[in-house]
Amino acid sequence: MTEHNSDLSFGVDIGGSGVKAAVVDMKTGEFVTERLKIATPQPANPDAVAEVVKELMEEADWNGPVGITVPAVVKNQITRSAANIGGDWIGTDCQELFRKHLGNREIAVLNDADAAGLAEVAYGDEQARSGSVMLLTFGTGIGSALLMDGNLYPNSELGHLPFGHTSCEKWASSAVKEKEDLSFKEWAKRVDQVMHEYARLFSPQTFVVGGGISRKADKWVPLLTVEQKVVPAQLRNKAGIVGAAMAVRDGFRP
Ligand code: BGC
């Protein structure tokens, strides 16, 4: 598969446990290859992860532009944080890193939740397309994306907002649900508290809730009491990949 068809783009989503990728049809937001996945190398240092991205590109037989998400703040294409990924990502120039491993091509690197936000407003629920939207992804951490009429304010990092004696993500991520063996009811109560805090500070019109646990949205979304509309993410585990593919197509390089 090559870049000759300009409707196609390639997205890579780097997560704590897996690096996932696919060729995406930008007209529909659908995958045209299967979702490829390689376990995140441990330790997840930049060179080891970039090598995995190269393997995924080869597996997909892709030789065009590449969009890549990282679970970190990205400013001027430099990763500035590393909460759930190896510490040596901090200060990494991602253009330089990925060019070294993937060769000279167009590359765009952005935060994983920001990518999911871009994808959901473009291809997801109608209600997320306009107005002020806060997308939250519940996984190892809590990722956030702030959007207004489809435009992104990048690097919001609301998972790290202080909450009581801890932080929102240490209180209510889905990893915490697992670790503390919380029932959906117990966990939803925590998520609800966190979302009330976000609502108080940002007053979004709509929340979009994503991450793996949005597959079971019926078990917890109905328990939330915020006054905003709460829409389960539609693209599920595709959102990061699709958003990355969009970013490189659109020349979006935070
Ligand atoms: C990171 C964010 C990321 C989120 C979800 C947080 O710990 O700081 O950059 O978006 O996890 O992966």
XYZ file of C-alpha atoms and ligand atoms in Angstrom, residues 71-73 81 83-84 111-113 137 141-144 157 160 169, ligand 1:
29
model
C 0.615 9.708 25.873
C 2.405 12.954 26.638
C 2.378 16.727 26.205
C 5.935 14.932 29.891
C 3.354 10.071 32.994
C 2.708 6.555 31.711
C -1.037 13.755 22.304
C -3.159 10.575 22.269
C -6.317 12.119 23.778
C -10.313 8.806 27.734
C -4.489 7.473 32.955
C -7.214 9.956 32.087
C -6.600 11.765 28.819
C -8.467 14.924 27.865
C -3.818 17.172 30.570
C -3.435 15.542 36.298
C -6.424 10.130 37.034
C -0.900 11.620 30.143
C -1.634 12.243 28.986
C -2.394 11.171 28.225
C -3.268 10.359 29.160
C -3.941 9.207 28.457
C -1.872 10.854 31.006
O -1.212 10.281 32.080
O -0.279 12.626 30.919
O -0.741 12.905 28.131
O -3.185 11.783 27.244
O -2.499 9.841 30.226
O -3.013 8.334 27.895
